[in-house]
Amino acid sequence: MAIKLPIYMDNHATTPVDPRVVDAMLPYFTEKFGNAASRNHAFGWAGEEAVENARAQIAQLIGATPKEIVFTSGATESDNLAIKGVAEMYREKGNHIITQVTEHKAVLDTCKRLEKEGYEVTYLPVEKDGRINLDDLRRAITPKTILISIMYANNEIGVIQPVAEIGKIAKEKGVFFHSDAVQAVGKVPVDVQKDGIDLLSISAHKLYGPKGVGALYVRRKNPRVQLTAMVDGGGHERGMRSGTLNVPGIVGFGKACELCRLEMVEETKKLSALRDRLREAIMSKLDETFINGTMEHHLPHNINISFAYVEGESLLMGINDVAVSSGSACTSATLEPSYVLKALGVGEDLAHTSIRFGIGRFNTEEEVDYVANRVVETVNRLRELSPLYEMAKEGTDVSKMNWKTA
Ligand SMILES: *Cc1c(COP(=O)(O)O)cnc(C)c1O
């Protein structure tokens, strides 16, 4: 079968909507368009019923009850609501929050905002493998600590944090535990009970649902979590998030979660096989390549590899019929190496030449082989032009040379 180009392998950034999800959503644009908050006619009831059905589907995927699901516009909003909502509600109790350095910006920037407002935030470092040290966490907790916010799995390196252990520590100390689980939910088993999570952020468009809809799980007992609302007006979602619900989006979100739940075991097998095939095809043919983050606690569909002795931009340009992300983030106007890789201790050169591969539901073996070949060809071609690579091969210790890049 001929391969269709370009190939999409950037499923941590977003995923295509599953056609089965689109089918479930369609009636809710035109026929069943009622406002789910309209209590006195059939259009409203149909909308409400669809929303409650989706709420149950989402809850089931994470071991929650439907009443604990609060719909939002996406995980950025969920992260904001969780962290700012707890911070404001429990200000009397304390003003200290603990997070870690490789969080998504939705968490880091929210914490920075709170620091400006007088809260204290501890940013735990990560070990070389990408995970926090649990003793660091224990030591960071003070009587003023009200919240621990640690992501489930990282969006760049795919590393899974020791979530259940964190949940246990949080419970022992009587501190709420929020987890940004956008990259994990639907991909690996997530259970808010087993994991001891009190607040959990999810986004539909990272699990084959539509963009612009997400949810925050808010624990209702043992312990009950209360939040100060960030959006006022109308008191929707039990007062935690006002605004007319995005019924078609929510229906799609629910369907996407149901598909993930039913197909996770099979899908994980398929995705990890594709991922291992990609890794083998690349790393068996290229020396001086390094995996970022431990593969022991890892999402099945992710791998992040640095290629020494090539230039990041040239590498991406060389594989421009493949959609992947690089470790050079265009934050503001400058080309900064990824803060996540920096936090692992990856040097700037290697951070710039890293590629994040995010394999998805619709990728095939043929596509994986094509991508691997393109990467190998391109890296070989670029290294042929690299005097540094040549010197390294001849035995010069390039790292000890005193040189500046032009
Ligand atoms: C994508 C992502 C977000 C943001 O989700 P949106 O729904 O796009 O706002 C937050 N956290 C992580 C880890 C993500 O990967």
PDB file of C-alpha atoms and ligand atoms in Angstrom, residues 12-14 72-79 102-107 151-156 180-184 201-206 210-214 356, ligand 1:
ATOM      1  CA  HIS A  12       1.326  14.339  22.074  1.00  0.00           C
ATOM      2  CA  ALA A  13       0.501  17.695  20.523  1.00  0.00           C
ATOM      3  CA  THR A  14      -2.935  16.580  19.445  1.00  0.00           C
ATOM      4  CA  THR A  72     -13.983  22.695  31.050  1.00  0.00           C
ATOM      5  CA  SER A  73     -12.636  24.066  27.781  1.00  0.00           C
ATOM      6  CA  GLY A  74      -9.538  21.865  27.968  1.00  0.00           C
ATOM      7  CA  ALA A  75      -6.732  20.834  30.245  1.00  0.00           C
ATOM      8  CA  THR A  76      -5.175  24.295  30.416  1.00  0.00           C
ATOM      9  CA  GLU A  77      -8.365  25.474  32.070  1.00  0.00           C
ATOM     10  CA  SER A  78      -8.566  22.329  34.213  1.00  0.00           C
ATOM     11  CA  ASP A  79      -5.020  22.915  35.512  1.00  0.00           C
ATOM     12  CA  THR A 102       9.027  19.335  33.919  1.00  0.00           C
ATOM     13  CA  GLU A 103       5.329  20.162  34.270  1.00  0.00           C
ATOM     14  CA  HIS A 104       3.391  21.529  31.314  1.00  0.00           C
ATOM     15  CA  LYS A 105       3.306  25.335  31.095  1.00  0.00           C
ATOM     16  CA  ALA A 106      -0.364  25.246  32.070  1.00  0.00           C
ATOM     17  CA  VAL A 107       0.802  24.210  35.536  1.00  0.00           C
ATOM     18  CA  MET A 151       1.850  15.329  36.271  1.00  0.00           C
ATOM     19  CA  TYR A 152       1.017  11.719  35.494  1.00  0.00           C
ATOM     20  CA  ALA A 153       3.138  11.426  32.350  1.00  0.00           C
ATOM     21  CA  ASN A 154       5.330  13.955  30.624  1.00  0.00           C
ATOM     22  CA  ASN A 155       4.333  15.304  27.209  1.00  0.00           C
ATOM     23  CA  GLU A 156       7.889  15.454  25.828  1.00  0.00           C
ATOM     24  CA  ASP A 180      -2.165  16.722  35.028  1.00  0.00           C
ATOM     25  CA  ALA A 181      -2.953  13.392  33.399  1.00  0.00           C
ATOM     26  CA  VAL A 182      -3.540  14.633  29.864  1.00  0.00           C
ATOM     27  CA  GLN A 183      -0.921  12.367  28.313  1.00  0.00           C
ATOM     28  CA  ALA A 184      -1.754   9.316  30.406  1.00  0.00           C
ATOM     29  CA  SER A 201      -6.898  17.177  34.470  1.00  0.00           C
ATOM     30  CA  ILE A 202      -7.913  15.588  31.153  1.00  0.00           C
ATOM     31  CA  SER A 203      -8.247  16.875  27.604  1.00  0.00           C
ATOM     32  CA  ALA A 204     -10.364  15.339  24.818  1.00  0.00           C
ATOM     33  CA  HIS A 205      -8.097  16.240  21.911  1.00  0.00           C
ATOM     34  CA  LYS A 206      -5.209  14.190  23.270  1.00  0.00           C
ATOM     35  CA  PRO A 210     -12.369  17.096  19.696  1.00  0.00           C
ATOM     36  CA  LYS A 211     -10.394  20.204  20.664  1.00  0.00           C
ATOM     37  CA  GLY A 212     -11.765  22.750  23.099  1.00  0.00           C
ATOM     38  CA  VAL A 213     -13.223  20.372  25.667  1.00  0.00           C
ATOM     39  CA  GLY A 214     -11.699  18.898  28.783  1.00  0.00           C
ATOM     40  CA  ARG A 356       9.866  13.441  20.106  1.00  0.00           C
TER      41      ARG A 356
HETATM   42  C1  LIG B   1      -1.804  19.341  25.874  1.00  0.00           C
HETATM   43  C2  LIG B   1      -1.505  19.397  27.307  1.00  0.00           C
HETATM   44  C3  LIG B   1      -2.132  20.324  28.141  1.00  0.00           C
HETATM   45  C4  LIG B   1      -3.088  21.384  27.616  1.00  0.00           C
HETATM   46  O1  LIG B   1      -4.304  20.818  27.209  1.00  0.00           O
HETATM   47  P1  LIG B   1      -5.319  21.681  26.342  1.00  0.00           P
HETATM   48  O2  LIG B   1      -6.582  20.881  26.388  1.00  0.00           O
HETATM   49  O3  LIG B   1      -4.739  21.746  24.974  1.00  0.00           O
HETATM   50  O4  LIG B   1      -5.471  23.001  26.978  1.00  0.00           O
HETATM   51  C5  LIG B   1      -1.836  20.298  29.482  1.00  0.00           C
HETATM   52  N1  LIG B   1      -0.968  19.412  29.986  1.00  0.00           N
HETATM   53  C6  LIG B   1      -0.355  18.501  29.227  1.00  0.00           C
HETATM   54  C7  LIG B   1       0.590  17.533  29.845  1.00  0.00           C
HETATM   55  C8  LIG B   1      -0.591  18.463  27.860  1.00  0.00           C
HETATM   56  O5  LIG B   1       0.040  17.570  27.106  1.00  0.00           O
END
